[in-house]
Tab-separated table of C-alpha atoms in Angstrom:
chain	number	residue	atom	x	y	z
A	1	MET	CA	70.133	-177.229	-216.684
A	2	LEU	CA	72.243	-178.464	-213.766
A	3	GLU	CA	73.765	-175.752	-211.689
A	4	TYR	CA	76.040	-176.065	-208.655
A	5	THR	CA	76.564	-174.375	-205.338
A	6	SER	CA	78.936	-174.618	-202.338
A	7	ILE	CA	81.753	-175.500	-204.640
A	8	TYR	CA	83.670	-172.271	-203.809
A	9	VAL	CA	83.280	-172.888	-200.102
A	10	LEU	CA	84.729	-176.257	-200.427
A	11	SER	CA	87.547	-175.097	-202.688
A	12	ALA	CA	88.417	-172.371	-200.369
A	13	SER	CA	88.875	-174.597	-197.381
A	14	PHE	CA	91.494	-176.458	-199.154
A	15	LEU	CA	93.254	-173.338	-200.297
A	16	VAL	CA	93.824	-172.196	-196.733
A	17	GLY	CA	95.152	-175.575	-195.827
A	18	LEU	CA	92.219	-177.199	-194.058
A	19	PRO	CA	91.481	-180.856	-194.821
A	20	PHE	CA	94.378	-181.841	-197.118
A	21	ALA	CA	93.250	-185.481	-197.698
A	22	VAL	CA	90.852	-187.545	-199.711
A	23	LEU	CA	87.309	-186.279	-199.030
A	24	LEU	CA	84.024	-186.976	-200.606
A	25	TYR	CA	81.187	-184.417	-200.465
A	26	ALA	CA	77.758	-184.279	-201.929
A	27	TYR	CA	77.012	-180.561	-201.304
A	28	ILE	CA	76.601	-179.630	-204.989
A	29	ASN	CA	72.982	-178.861	-205.943
A	30	SER	CA	71.055	-177.658	-208.976
A	31	ARG	CA	69.205	-174.314	-209.048
A	32	ARG	CA	66.030	-175.872	-210.322
A	33	SER	CA	64.941	-179.414	-210.484
A	34	PRO	CA	65.863	-180.813	-213.927
A	35	LYS	CA	63.388	-182.925	-215.700
A	36	PRO	CA	64.142	-186.582	-215.147
A	37	ASN	CA	64.609	-189.134	-217.858
A	38	ARG	CA	61.856	-191.610	-218.379
A	39	ASP	CA	63.705	-194.252	-216.346
A	40	GLY	CA	63.841	-191.761	-213.432
A	41	THR	CA	67.577	-190.936	-213.803
A	42	LEU	CA	68.800	-187.403	-213.424
A	43	ARG	CA	69.471	-185.779	-216.785
A	44	ILE	CA	73.010	-184.490	-217.114
A	45	LEU	CA	73.636	-182.134	-219.952
A	46	LYS	CA	76.907	-182.365	-221.720
A	47	GLU	CA	78.397	-180.645	-224.777
A	48	LYS	CA	78.881	-182.898	-227.823
A	49	SER	CA	82.393	-183.933	-228.780
A	50	PRO	CA	83.147	-185.348	-232.146
A	51	ASN	CA	86.014	-187.421	-230.689
A	52	LEU	CA	83.770	-189.501	-228.413
A	53	PRO	CA	81.462	-192.436	-229.253
A	54	PRO	CA	77.756	-191.168	-229.259
A	55	ALA	CA	76.964	-193.157	-226.113
A	56	TYR	CA	79.648	-191.456	-224.050
A	57	PRO	CA	79.416	-189.013	-222.279
A	58	LEU	CA	76.044	-187.786	-223.632
A	59	LYS	CA	73.587	-189.684	-221.453
A	60	ALA	CA	72.718	-190.367	-217.806
A	61	TYR	CA	73.363	-193.934	-216.730
A	62	THR	CA	71.038	-196.077	-214.637
A	63	LEU	CA	72.590	-198.361	-212.057
A	64	ALA	CA	71.808	-201.362	-214.204
A	65	GLN	CA	73.537	-199.843	-217.237
A	66	ILE	CA	76.636	-198.993	-215.143
A	67	THR	CA	76.751	-202.542	-213.701
A	68	SER	CA	76.485	-203.998	-217.182
A	69	ILE	CA	79.559	-202.127	-218.218
A	70	GLY	CA	81.665	-204.088	-215.765
A	71	PRO	CA	84.710	-203.187	-213.576
A	72	SER	CA	87.444	-201.007	-214.778
A	73	PRO	CA	86.181	-199.817	-218.178
A	74	CYS	CA	88.467	-197.860	-220.460
A	75	TYR	CA	88.223	-194.214	-219.070
A	76	ALA	CA	90.140	-192.859	-222.009
A	77	THR	CA	87.148	-193.892	-224.171
A	78	LEU	CA	84.528	-192.954	-221.623
A	79	THR	CA	85.935	-189.456	-221.018
A	80	GLY	CA	87.598	-188.530	-224.283
A	81	VAL	CA	90.869	-187.731	-222.333
A	82	PRO	CA	93.790	-189.997	-223.496
A	83	LEU	CA	95.748	-192.129	-221.007
A	84	PRO	CA	99.089	-190.424	-220.209
A	85	GLU	CA	102.268	-191.291	-222.131
A	86	PRO	CA	104.713	-193.729	-220.258
A	87	TYR	CA	107.208	-191.737	-218.315
A	88	HIS	CA	110.277	-194.153	-218.722
A	89	ALA	CA	112.932	-191.567	-217.468
A	90	PHE	CA	111.105	-191.281	-214.177
A	91	ASP	CA	112.932	-192.327	-211.016
A	92	ILE	CA	110.996	-192.029	-207.844
A	93	LYS	CA	114.179	-191.596	-205.776
A	94	THR	CA	115.124	-188.326	-207.577
A	95	ALA	CA	111.843	-187.131	-209.060
A	96	LYS	CA	110.987	-183.435	-208.542
A	97	PRO	CA	107.682	-181.904	-209.179
A	98	ARG	CA	107.587	-179.403	-212.103
A	99	PRO	CA	108.279	-175.894	-210.658
A	100	TYR	CA	104.884	-174.407	-210.705
A	101	ARG	CA	105.076	-170.537	-210.149
A	102	PRO	CA	101.380	-169.455	-210.593
A	103	PHE	CA	102.210	-165.758	-209.909
A	104	ARG	CA	100.219	-163.115	-211.911
A	105	TRP	CA	100.418	-159.442	-212.413
A	106	ALA	CA	98.052	-157.572	-212.592
A	107	TYR	CA	97.066	-159.290	-209.433
A	108	HIS	CA	93.278	-159.819	-209.052
A	109	GLN	CA	90.913	-162.521	-208.026
A	110	THR	CA	90.273	-164.956	-211.037
A	111	MET	CA	90.177	-168.683	-211.276
A	112	SER	CA	92.977	-168.608	-213.988
A	113	LEU	CA	91.793	-171.819	-215.496
A	114	THR	CA	93.612	-173.677	-218.242
A	115	ARG	CA	93.217	-176.901	-220.049
A	116	LEU	CA	94.561	-180.060	-218.113
A	117	GLU	CA	97.594	-181.702	-219.519
A	118	PRO	CA	96.637	-185.471	-219.513
A	119	ASN	CA	100.180	-186.508	-218.718
A	120	TRP	CA	100.234	-184.587	-215.403
A	121	TRP	CA	96.935	-185.243	-213.636
A	122	LEU	CA	98.802	-187.088	-210.850
A	123	GLU	CA	102.439	-186.138	-210.375
A	124	LEU	CA	104.690	-188.263	-208.128
A	125	GLU	CA	107.928	-187.078	-206.698
A	126	ASP	CA	110.804	-188.295	-204.388
A	127	THR	CA	108.669	-187.490	-201.218
A	128	TYR	CA	106.092	-190.127	-202.276
A	129	SER	CA	106.668	-192.591	-199.334
A	130	THR	CA	107.282	-189.979	-196.757
A	131	ARG	CA	104.060	-188.096	-197.651
A	132	LEU	CA	102.115	-191.260	-197.533
A	133	LEU	CA	103.270	-191.926	-194.077
A	134	GLN	CA	102.520	-188.356	-192.921
A	135	ARG	CA	99.016	-188.560	-194.354
A	136	SER	CA	98.493	-191.917	-192.585
A	137	GLN	CA	99.299	-190.331	-189.291
A	138	ILE	CA	97.016	-187.430	-190.004
A	139	LEU	CA	94.209	-189.892	-190.799
A	140	GLN	CA	94.742	-191.734	-187.533
A	141	LYS	CA	94.387	-188.470	-185.620
A	142	TYR	CA	91.541	-186.741	-187.502
A	143	LYS	CA	89.507	-189.638	-188.907
A	144	THR	CA	86.380	-188.388	-190.672
A	145	LYS	CA	87.952	-184.916	-191.205
A	146	ILE	CA	90.279	-186.709	-193.710
A	147	ILE	CA	88.056	-189.412	-195.355
A	148	ASP	CA	84.259	-189.024	-195.364
A	149	ARG	CA	81.104	-189.352	-197.413
A	150	HIS	CA	77.865	-187.292	-197.308
A	151	LEU	CA	74.990	-189.292	-198.885
A	152	ASN	CA	72.328	-186.652	-198.615
A	153	ILE	CA	71.457	-186.630	-202.472
A	154	SER	CA	68.475	-188.015	-204.217
A	155	ASN	CA	70.498	-190.921	-205.690
A	156	PRO	CA	73.061	-191.965	-203.110
A	157	TRP	CA	74.222	-194.997	-205.145
A	158	ARG	CA	75.810	-192.429	-207.484
A	159	VAL	CA	78.184	-191.471	-204.717
A	160	GLU	CA	79.504	-195.084	-204.425
A	161	VAL	CA	79.751	-195.170	-208.304
A	162	ALA	CA	81.783	-191.875	-208.160
A	163	CYS	CA	84.125	-193.389	-205.614
A	164	GLN	CA	84.706	-196.469	-207.779
A	165	GLU	CA	85.189	-194.350	-210.816
A	166	LEU	CA	87.870	-192.306	-209.121
A	167	MET	CA	89.759	-195.362	-207.967
A	168	GLU	CA	89.611	-196.945	-211.416
A	169	MET	CA	90.782	-193.773	-213.143
A	170	VAL	CA	93.753	-193.446	-210.618
A	171	ILE	CA	94.710	-197.037	-211.342
A	172	GLN	CA	94.717	-196.581	-215.158
A	173	PHE	CA	96.586	-193.510	-214.926
A	174	LEU	CA	99.313	-194.798	-212.655
A	175	CYS	CA	99.880	-197.855	-214.651
A	176	SER	CA	100.029	-196.114	-217.941
A	177	ARG	CA	102.251	-193.236	-216.792
A	178	TYR	CA	104.617	-195.186	-214.449
A	179	PRO	CA	104.652	-198.778	-215.743
A	180	GLN	CA	107.963	-199.396	-214.034
A	181	TYR	CA	106.290	-198.841	-210.621
A	182	PHE	CA	102.517	-199.850	-211.057
A	183	HIS	CA	100.813	-202.906	-212.571
A	184	PHE	CA	97.138	-203.970	-212.525
A	185	ASP	CA	96.223	-207.702	-213.067
A	186	THR	CA	92.892	-207.347	-214.859
A	187	SER	CA	92.139	-210.996	-214.226
A	188	LYS	CA	92.556	-211.031	-210.492
A	189	PHE	CA	91.859	-207.212	-210.004
A	190	VAL	CA	95.023	-206.881	-208.078
A	191	PHE	CA	97.000	-203.588	-208.048
A	192	LEU	CA	100.749	-203.897	-207.631
A	193	ASN	CA	102.624	-200.928	-206.076
A	194	ARG	CA	106.290	-201.674	-206.517
A	195	ILE	CA	107.351	-198.471	-204.700
A	196	LEU	CA	105.595	-199.655	-201.505
A	197	GLY	CA	106.070	-203.317	-202.250
A	198	ARG	CA	102.474	-204.004	-201.720
A	199	GLU	CA	99.558	-205.637	-203.514
A	200	PHE	CA	95.917	-204.391	-203.250
A	201	GLU	CA	92.865	-206.386	-203.961
A	202	VAL	CA	91.023	-203.318	-205.305
A	203	TYR	CA	87.446	-204.542	-205.170
A	204	LYS	CA	87.716	-205.893	-201.672
A	205	MET	CA	88.478	-202.474	-200.068
A	206	ASP	CA	86.978	-199.024	-199.809
A	207	PRO	CA	87.884	-197.013	-203.104
A	208	LEU	CA	88.738	-193.906	-201.018
A	209	ASP	CA	91.002	-195.944	-198.835
A	210	PHE	CA	92.725	-197.333	-201.933
A	211	VAL	CA	93.262	-193.841	-203.295
A	212	PHE	CA	94.558	-192.490	-200.032
A	213	GLN	CA	97.077	-195.351	-199.634
A	214	ASN	CA	98.519	-194.885	-203.094
A	215	VAL	CA	98.337	-191.237	-204.078
A	216	PRO	CA	99.697	-188.602	-201.733
A	217	GLU	CA	97.279	-185.979	-203.137
A	218	ASP	CA	93.837	-184.743	-202.092
A	219	PHE	CA	90.589	-185.453	-203.775
A	220	ALA	CA	87.006	-184.135	-203.315
A	221	ILE	CA	84.135	-185.427	-205.309
A	222	VAL	CA	80.889	-183.290	-205.623
A	223	MET	CA	77.601	-184.574	-206.929
A	224	PRO	CA	74.678	-182.993	-208.848
A	225	ASP	CA	71.416	-182.843	-206.935
A	226	ASP	CA	68.347	-180.542	-206.500
A	227	GLY	CA	68.951	-177.109	-205.127
A	228	ARG	CA	70.833	-174.044	-206.129
A	229	GLY	CA	74.213	-173.193	-207.770
A	230	GLY	CA	76.412	-171.869	-210.568
A	231	LYS	CA	76.235	-172.490	-214.378
A	232	TYR	CA	79.792	-173.177	-214.922
A	233	PHE	CA	80.016	-176.689	-213.401
A	234	SER	CA	76.880	-177.913	-215.213
A	235	LYS	CA	78.689	-177.246	-218.433
A	236	LEU	CA	81.857	-179.111	-217.576
A	237	THR	CA	82.223	-182.068	-219.912
A	238	THR	CA	84.264	-185.182	-219.414
A	239	ASP	CA	86.667	-184.350	-222.332
A	240	LYS	CA	87.497	-180.884	-220.994
A	241	PRO	CA	89.268	-181.167	-217.522
A	242	ILE	CA	90.797	-178.033	-216.350
A	243	GLN	CA	93.732	-176.988	-213.956
A	244	ARG	CA	94.714	-173.990	-211.915
A	245	GLY	CA	97.168	-173.097	-209.096
A	246	SER	CA	97.136	-171.168	-205.883
A	247	TRP	CA	100.152	-170.245	-203.777
A	248	ASP	CA	101.286	-168.958	-200.328
A	249	ILE	CA	104.517	-168.207	-198.588
A	250	VAL	CA	104.752	-170.292	-195.535
A	251	VAL	CA	107.185	-171.273	-192.745
A	252	GLY	CA	108.397	-174.922	-193.208
A	253	GLU	CA	106.148	-177.391	-194.907
A	254	PRO	CA	102.741	-177.480	-193.222
A	255	LEU	CA	100.817	-180.308	-194.846
A	256	PHE	CA	97.752	-180.119	-192.698
A	257	VAL	CA	96.218	-177.212	-190.857
A	258	CYS	CA	93.010	-177.444	-189.043
A	259	GLY	CA	92.439	-173.625	-188.832
A	260	GLY	CA	90.822	-171.980	-185.833
A	261	GLU	CA	92.100	-169.548	-183.370
A	262	LYS	CA	95.651	-170.832	-182.997
A	263	PHE	CA	96.191	-170.910	-186.820
A	264	ASN	CA	94.832	-167.333	-187.171
A	265	LYS	CA	96.901	-166.068	-184.312
A	266	ARG	CA	100.110	-167.378	-185.784
A	267	ARG	CA	99.276	-165.644	-189.107
A	268	SER	CA	98.385	-162.350	-187.530
A	269	GLY	CA	101.826	-161.563	-186.126
A	270	GLN	CA	105.571	-161.389	-187.322
A	271	ASP	CA	107.894	-163.752	-185.669
A	272	HIS	CA	111.291	-162.164	-185.815
A	273	ASN	CA	113.004	-165.564	-185.285
A	274	ILE	CA	112.080	-166.600	-188.795
A	275	LYS	CA	115.050	-167.014	-191.044
A	276	GLU	CA	115.287	-166.855	-194.786
A	277	GLU	CA	115.954	-170.651	-194.955
A	278	ASP	CA	112.666	-171.371	-193.157
A	279	LEU	CA	110.481	-169.842	-195.897
A	280	THR	CA	108.747	-171.979	-198.340
A	281	LEU	CA	106.568	-171.508	-201.411
A	282	ARG	CA	103.590	-173.707	-201.115
A	283	VAL	CA	101.679	-174.226	-204.370
A	284	ASP	CA	98.442	-176.101	-204.348
A	285	TRP	CA	98.108	-177.276	-207.915
A	286	GLN	CA	94.488	-178.183	-208.612
A	287	THR	CA	92.601	-180.069	-211.328
A	288	LEU	CA	88.950	-180.490	-212.032
A	289	ARG	CA	87.238	-182.995	-214.124
A	290	ARG	CA	83.789	-184.711	-214.784
A	291	LEU	CA	83.302	-188.297	-213.978
A	292	PRO	CA	81.612	-190.015	-216.984
A	293	LEU	CA	79.148	-192.570	-215.316
A	294	SER	CA	78.144	-190.957	-212.067
A	295	GLY	CA	78.194	-187.378	-213.300
A	296	GLY	CA	80.225	-186.272	-210.315
A	297	ILE	CA	83.019	-183.801	-210.436
A	298	VAL	CA	86.416	-184.494	-209.051
A	299	PHE	CA	88.693	-181.807	-207.498
A	300	ASN	CA	92.314	-182.859	-207.156
A	301	TYR	CA	94.882	-180.856	-204.990
A	302	LYS	CA	98.492	-181.578	-204.784
A	303	ALA	CA	100.585	-179.607	-202.180
A	304	LEU	CA	104.102	-178.718	-203.474
A	305	PHE	CA	106.785	-177.034	-201.292
A	306	THR	CA	109.817	-175.123	-202.650
A	307	PRO	CA	112.351	-173.210	-200.606
A	308	VAL	CA	111.958	-169.426	-201.479
A	309	LYS	CA	115.745	-169.406	-202.029
A	310	GLU	CA	115.078	-171.296	-205.315
A	311	PHE	CA	113.875	-168.152	-206.885
A	312	GLU	CA	117.302	-166.709	-207.041
A	313	ASP	CA	118.054	-168.302	-210.394
A	314	GLU	CA	114.527	-168.258	-211.912
A	315	PRO	CA	114.394	-165.207	-214.220
A	316	GLY	CA	111.880	-162.670	-213.277
A	317	VAL	CA	110.411	-164.646	-210.452
A	318	PRO	CA	111.716	-162.502	-207.538
A	319	ALA	CA	110.565	-159.273	-209.241
A	320	LEU	CA	107.168	-160.719	-209.822
A	321	VAL	CA	106.546	-162.014	-206.250
A	322	GLU	CA	107.968	-158.768	-204.841
A	323	LYS	CA	105.554	-156.764	-206.895
A	324	VAL	CA	102.509	-158.829	-205.945
A	325	LEU	CA	103.301	-158.640	-202.255
A	326	ARG	CA	103.961	-154.904	-202.244
A	327	GLU	CA	101.264	-153.714	-204.606
A	328	GLY	CA	98.819	-156.558	-204.797
A	329	ASN	CA	95.170	-156.553	-203.874
A	330	LYS	CA	95.278	-156.011	-200.077
A	331	LYS	CA	92.105	-158.082	-199.451
A	332	ILE	CA	93.563	-161.034	-201.251
A	333	LEU	CA	96.839	-160.793	-199.539
A	334	GLU	CA	95.187	-160.430	-196.286
A	335	TYR	CA	93.220	-163.651	-196.974
A	336	LYS	CA	96.443	-165.398	-197.828
A	337	GLY	CA	98.035	-164.114	-194.745
A	338	THR	CA	101.330	-163.181	-196.343
A	339	TRP	CA	102.021	-160.252	-193.906
A	340	HIS	CA	103.339	-162.597	-191.240
A	341	VAL	CA	106.400	-163.366	-193.394
A	342	GLU	CA	106.788	-160.125	-195.349
A	343	HIS	CA	109.385	-158.752	-192.878
A	344	VAL	CA	111.692	-161.610	-194.067
A	345	VAL	CA	110.728	-162.389	-197.600
A	346	LEU	CA	110.606	-158.901	-199.042
A	347	PRO	CA	114.234	-157.961	-198.331
A	348	MET	CA	115.095	-161.496	-199.608
A	349	LEU	CA	113.350	-160.924	-202.900
A	350	GLU	CA	114.745	-157.434	-203.367
A	351	ARG	CA	118.227	-158.874	-202.926
A	352	MET	CA	117.553	-161.647	-205.421
A	353	LYS	CA	116.134	-159.229	-207.963
A	354	ARG	CA	119.198	-157.026	-207.759
A	355	ARG	CA	121.415	-160.021	-208.256
A	356	GLN	CA	119.522	-161.018	-211.293
A	357	VAL	CA	120.014	-157.477	-212.683
A	358	GLU	CA	123.735	-157.727	-212.072
A	359	MET	CA	123.855	-161.141	-213.840
A	360	GLY	CA	121.935	-159.842	-216.714
A	361	VAL	CA	119.079	-162.198	-216.052
A	362	TRP	CA	116.603	-159.281	-215.326
A	363	GLU	CA	116.460	-155.761	-216.723
A	364	GLU	CA	116.381	-152.798	-214.335
A	365	GLY	CA	113.102	-151.003	-214.576
A	366	LYS	CA	111.502	-153.736	-216.834
A	367	GLU	CA	107.717	-153.858	-216.660
A	368	VAL	CA	106.719	-156.661	-214.244
A	369	ARG	CA	103.950	-158.885	-215.483
A	370	THR	CA	102.777	-162.517	-215.571
A	371	LEU	CA	105.624	-164.518	-217.052
A	372	GLU	CA	105.219	-165.651	-220.680
A	373	GLU	CA	105.995	-169.227	-219.533
A	374	SER	CA	103.345	-169.168	-216.786
A	375	PRO	CA	102.780	-171.209	-214.723
A	376	PHE	CA	106.487	-171.817	-214.967
A	377	TYR	CA	109.533	-169.513	-215.856
A	378	ARG	CA	112.157	-169.135	-218.651
A	379	GLY	CA	114.648	-172.083	-218.588
A	380	TRP	CA	112.762	-174.062	-215.999
A	381	GLU	CA	112.931	-177.436	-217.752
A	382	GLU	CA	116.771	-177.465	-217.958
A	383	LYS	CA	117.082	-176.815	-214.176
A	384	TRP	CA	114.338	-179.294	-213.382
A	385	ARG	CA	115.975	-181.971	-215.468
A	386	ASN	CA	119.325	-181.293	-213.900
A	387	GLN	CA	117.913	-181.552	-210.402
A	388	GLN	CA	116.782	-185.084	-211.342
A	389	GLY	CA	120.044	-186.233	-212.922
A	390	PHE	CA	118.880	-186.523	-216.534
């Protein structure tokens, strides 16, 4: 049975805001060496799914088999995850991300995994072009901290296959979800991005570069190999992608943080010049899915920023966040570094909670717990649609 390791270290580095960009790692290893197939390929165990053709994804593929499939196969068939529905009402100029509020009470350390919604694997918003420009500038400065490969696995060709799979899955998702903005010419293998006004000859460029230039989100691919690790990821099948969210209260919109002494020093003190309008909720909405041909696992991270003042008309959110910050697990909060903004955000949350009581939105003394609509809040969709003008 394939088992994986180092995955939590990699994930944690993203959670604290380290390399927010497209990365490829091959750190994942198996606890024991699985018996190879007769053709020498690594045997990847997957659960059976009645919705999939028997050939997918129940077998390990050789390079020759993958090559024979050809470019840009139908990943809905290969994975068992349907393509997203077209989002015709979407307007990139006004689009807002869904208001993720992944707060929980009782507050303890769990992965809080849920089934991925196929329509929302990649989520564009009105900051699309701005974020791509920011990320390009970060890449110029940090180079291989942003895009890199590690080929120290027994079958390094699988790494290249995984990169191409990711690119092709991204193309198929974007063209299906946002047909007014993206088109793929399957005869010339040219991808048209109408937002940027650019065409990409996809098989003449590095797949990771393509993803980086078209999706302002972060990806990490991990590959199975010989070694040690955990059972969960060996059981992840292509038809059962998952999602989760992490959060932090930050100053401004820090997209990329290298960490280190300067970063830790800034979070260890309380700056009394911080104003309420400076505070932002940063949500890192994360997805996890198995690639059907290479057997790799793709982690996807989207960084979303919302002014904390938005909580004021979100029923129960101020009370829940205040509860977590005042009474939550101290070790987890210390890891998040929330103390450096608590002197500003706690009075702010208390005031918003009282206001909701006065307005009849929240009941005084009501038990605080994870919202029933989690990871959203009651009435979120109406507000979200109004913000976008439809």
